[in-house]
Short mmCIF file of C-alpha atoms in Angstrom, two decimals:
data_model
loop_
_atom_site.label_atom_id
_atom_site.label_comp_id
_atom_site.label_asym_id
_atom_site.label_seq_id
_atom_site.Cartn_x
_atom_site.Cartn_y
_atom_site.Cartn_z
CA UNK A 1 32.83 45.72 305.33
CA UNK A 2 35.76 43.10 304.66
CA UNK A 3 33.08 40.75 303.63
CA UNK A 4 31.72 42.12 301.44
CA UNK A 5 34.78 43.81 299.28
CA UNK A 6 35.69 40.01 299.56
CA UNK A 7 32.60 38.79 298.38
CA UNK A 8 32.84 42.05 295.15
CA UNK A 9 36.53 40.90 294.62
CA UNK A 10 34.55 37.05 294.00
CA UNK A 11 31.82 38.41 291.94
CA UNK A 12 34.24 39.79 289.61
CA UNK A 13 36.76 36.84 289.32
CA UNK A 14 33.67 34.68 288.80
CA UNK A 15 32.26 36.91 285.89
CA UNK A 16 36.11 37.10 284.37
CA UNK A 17 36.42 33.44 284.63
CA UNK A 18 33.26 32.50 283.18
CA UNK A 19 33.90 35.08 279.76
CA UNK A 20 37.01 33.60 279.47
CA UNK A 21 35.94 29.73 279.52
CA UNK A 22 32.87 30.89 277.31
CA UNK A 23 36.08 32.14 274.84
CA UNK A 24 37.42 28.62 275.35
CA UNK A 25 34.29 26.58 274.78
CA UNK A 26 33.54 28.56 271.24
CA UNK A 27 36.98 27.76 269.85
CA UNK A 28 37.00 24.61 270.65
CA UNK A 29 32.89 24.11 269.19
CA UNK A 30 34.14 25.46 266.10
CA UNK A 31 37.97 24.33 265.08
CA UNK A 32 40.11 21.33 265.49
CA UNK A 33 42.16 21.93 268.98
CA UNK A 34 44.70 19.30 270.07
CA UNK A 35 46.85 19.98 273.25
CA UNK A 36 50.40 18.79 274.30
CA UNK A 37 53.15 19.20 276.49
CA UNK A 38 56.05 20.90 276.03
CA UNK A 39 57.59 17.57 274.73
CA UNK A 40 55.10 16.86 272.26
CA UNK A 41 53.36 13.96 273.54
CA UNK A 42 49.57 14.39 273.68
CA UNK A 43 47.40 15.80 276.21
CA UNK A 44 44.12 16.16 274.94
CA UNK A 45 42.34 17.11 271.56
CA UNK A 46 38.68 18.10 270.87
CA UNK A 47 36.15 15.87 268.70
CA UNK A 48 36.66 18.30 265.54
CA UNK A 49 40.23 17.61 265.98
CA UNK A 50 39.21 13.50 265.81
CA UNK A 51 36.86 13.57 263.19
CA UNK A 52 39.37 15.34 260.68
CA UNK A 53 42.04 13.18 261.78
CA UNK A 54 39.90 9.93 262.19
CA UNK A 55 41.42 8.89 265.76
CA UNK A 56 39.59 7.91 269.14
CA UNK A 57 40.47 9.93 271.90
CA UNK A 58 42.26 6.65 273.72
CA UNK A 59 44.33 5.94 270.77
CA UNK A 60 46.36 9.42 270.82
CA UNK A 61 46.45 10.22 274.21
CA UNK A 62 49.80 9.80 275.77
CA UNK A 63 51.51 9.22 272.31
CA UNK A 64 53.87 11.71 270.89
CA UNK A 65 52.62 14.40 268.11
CA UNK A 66 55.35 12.56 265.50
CA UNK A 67 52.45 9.92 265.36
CA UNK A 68 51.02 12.46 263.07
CA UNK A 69 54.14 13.21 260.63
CA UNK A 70 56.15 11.45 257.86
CA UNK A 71 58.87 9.63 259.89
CA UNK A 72 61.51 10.85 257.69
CA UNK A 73 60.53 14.82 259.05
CA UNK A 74 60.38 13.36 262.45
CA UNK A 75 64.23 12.24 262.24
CA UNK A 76 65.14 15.43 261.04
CA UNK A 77 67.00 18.99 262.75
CA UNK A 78 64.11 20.72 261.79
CA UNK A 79 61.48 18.97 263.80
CA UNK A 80 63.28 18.54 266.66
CA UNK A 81 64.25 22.37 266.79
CA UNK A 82 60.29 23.09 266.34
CA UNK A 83 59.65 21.39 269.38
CA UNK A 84 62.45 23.39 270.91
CA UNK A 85 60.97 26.87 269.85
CA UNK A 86 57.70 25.77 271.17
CA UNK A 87 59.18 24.85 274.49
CA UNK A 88 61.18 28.63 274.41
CA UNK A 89 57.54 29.81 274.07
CA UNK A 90 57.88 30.96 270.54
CA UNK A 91 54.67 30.51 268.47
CA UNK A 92 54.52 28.73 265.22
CA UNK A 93 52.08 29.01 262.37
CA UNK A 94 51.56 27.24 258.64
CA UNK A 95 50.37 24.78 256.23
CA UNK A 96 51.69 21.45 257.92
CA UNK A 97 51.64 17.81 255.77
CA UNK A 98 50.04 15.29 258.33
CA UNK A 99 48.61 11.70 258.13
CA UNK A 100 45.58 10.83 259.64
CA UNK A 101 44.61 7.54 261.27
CA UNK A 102 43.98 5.63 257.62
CA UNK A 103 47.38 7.04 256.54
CA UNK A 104 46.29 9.09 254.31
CA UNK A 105 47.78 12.35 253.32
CA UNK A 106 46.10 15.41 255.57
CA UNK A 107 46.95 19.20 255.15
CA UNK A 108 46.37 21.61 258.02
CA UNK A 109 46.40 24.93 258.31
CA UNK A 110 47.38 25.42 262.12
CA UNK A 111 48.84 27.56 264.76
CA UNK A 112 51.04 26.25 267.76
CA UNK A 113 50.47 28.46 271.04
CA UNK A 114 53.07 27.89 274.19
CA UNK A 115 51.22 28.46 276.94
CA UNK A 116 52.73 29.43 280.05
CA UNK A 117 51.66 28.57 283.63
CA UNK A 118 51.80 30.61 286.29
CA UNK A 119 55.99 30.29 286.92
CA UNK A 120 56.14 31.79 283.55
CA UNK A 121 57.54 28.33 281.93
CA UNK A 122 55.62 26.30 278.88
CA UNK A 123 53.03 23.92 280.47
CA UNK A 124 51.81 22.89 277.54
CA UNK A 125 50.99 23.72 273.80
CA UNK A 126 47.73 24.03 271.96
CA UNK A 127 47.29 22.79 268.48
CA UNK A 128 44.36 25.47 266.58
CA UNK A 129 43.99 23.73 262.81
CA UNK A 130 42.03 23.76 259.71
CA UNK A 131 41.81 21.08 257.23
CA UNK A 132 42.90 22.80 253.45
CA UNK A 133 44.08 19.20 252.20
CA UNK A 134 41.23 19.77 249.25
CA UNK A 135 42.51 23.46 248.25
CA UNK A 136 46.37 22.07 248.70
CA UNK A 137 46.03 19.28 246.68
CA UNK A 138 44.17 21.19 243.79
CA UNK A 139 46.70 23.41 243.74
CA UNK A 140 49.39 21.02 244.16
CA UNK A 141 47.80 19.61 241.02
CA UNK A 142 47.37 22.87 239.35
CA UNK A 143 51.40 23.21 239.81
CA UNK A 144 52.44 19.94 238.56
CA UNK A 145 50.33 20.33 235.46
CA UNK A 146 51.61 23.93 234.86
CA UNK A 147 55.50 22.63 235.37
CA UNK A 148 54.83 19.76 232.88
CA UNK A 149 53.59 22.06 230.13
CA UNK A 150 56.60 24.21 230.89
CA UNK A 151 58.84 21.47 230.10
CA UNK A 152 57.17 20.23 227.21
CA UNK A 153 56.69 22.87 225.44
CA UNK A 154 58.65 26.06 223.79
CA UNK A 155 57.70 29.20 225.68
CA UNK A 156 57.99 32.67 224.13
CA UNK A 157 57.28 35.83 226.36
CA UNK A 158 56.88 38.98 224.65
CA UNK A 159 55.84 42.46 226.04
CA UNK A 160 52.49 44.44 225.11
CA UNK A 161 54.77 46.09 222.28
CA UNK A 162 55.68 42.69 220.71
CA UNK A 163 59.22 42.96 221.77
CA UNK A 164 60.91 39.84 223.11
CA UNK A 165 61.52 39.40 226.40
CA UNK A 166 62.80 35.50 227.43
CA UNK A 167 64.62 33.30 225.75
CA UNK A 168 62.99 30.21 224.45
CA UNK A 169 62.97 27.35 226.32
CA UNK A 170 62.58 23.94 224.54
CA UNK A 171 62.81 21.22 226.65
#
């Protein structure tokens, strides 16, 4: 009788187990997933992750996720209290400037998990991304254009009954 509760009690952390590295295996076959530790150097990262970023597994493993960034961020408060959130287990999500093996510029859409191992503390931290660099550079583009016409020219805004409504600006 012990057996075979034992053996039930197996059958059913086999089944969870496999469902949950099925979830695994289709999120990594279908976005870029990099993984570090909790002090940013890396761990591991998937081939979508390579391909957008143009990097060989043995050239980013065991270097530090500032390999990525404009050194000037890297030097900054602000990156080093990311890091720090991410080690407090705090989650971080947005639209992240990155350079890519070539150096050139590489926008990502991404989400930082902490991930916590079984004492509860950050283990490590998984990188999900997306690659927007074309829609943030055409927008980007779309910006600068629209500012330059702003300052070159006088702008008028009237409401739908003619009335005036800002002061024009000649620059």
């Amino acid at each position: 009788m012990f057996c075979k509760k034992i053996k039930a009690e197996n059958e059913t952390l086999r089944q969870s187990l496999s469902g949950r590295e099925s979830i695994i295996s289709a999120i990594s076959e279908n976005v870029a997933v990099i993984e570090f530790r909790p002090d940013g150097t890396i761990m591991d990262a998937n081939p979508l992750f390579l391909e957008l970023t143009g990097y060989r597994l043995p050239q980013i493993i065991n270097q530090h996720h500032a390999m990525f960034c404009d050194q000037d961020y890297v030097n900054t408060q602000d990156y080093l209290a990311f890091w720090q959130r991410l080690k407090e287990g705090k989650s971080h999500r947005g639209t992240f400037r990155r350079f890519d093996a070539f150096g050139s510029e590489v926008w990502l859409e991404a989400t930082y998990f902490p991930v916590k191992g079984e004492a509860g503390q950050v283990d490590r931290i998984l990188k999900i991304a997306a690659d927007v660099t074309r829609d943030t550079l055409s927008l980007r583009s779309h910006i600068s254009v629209s500012q330059a016409l702003d300052r070159s020219m006088a702008v008028i805004e009237f409401s739908l009954k003619g009335t005036f409504l800002l002061p024009m600006r000649i620059s």
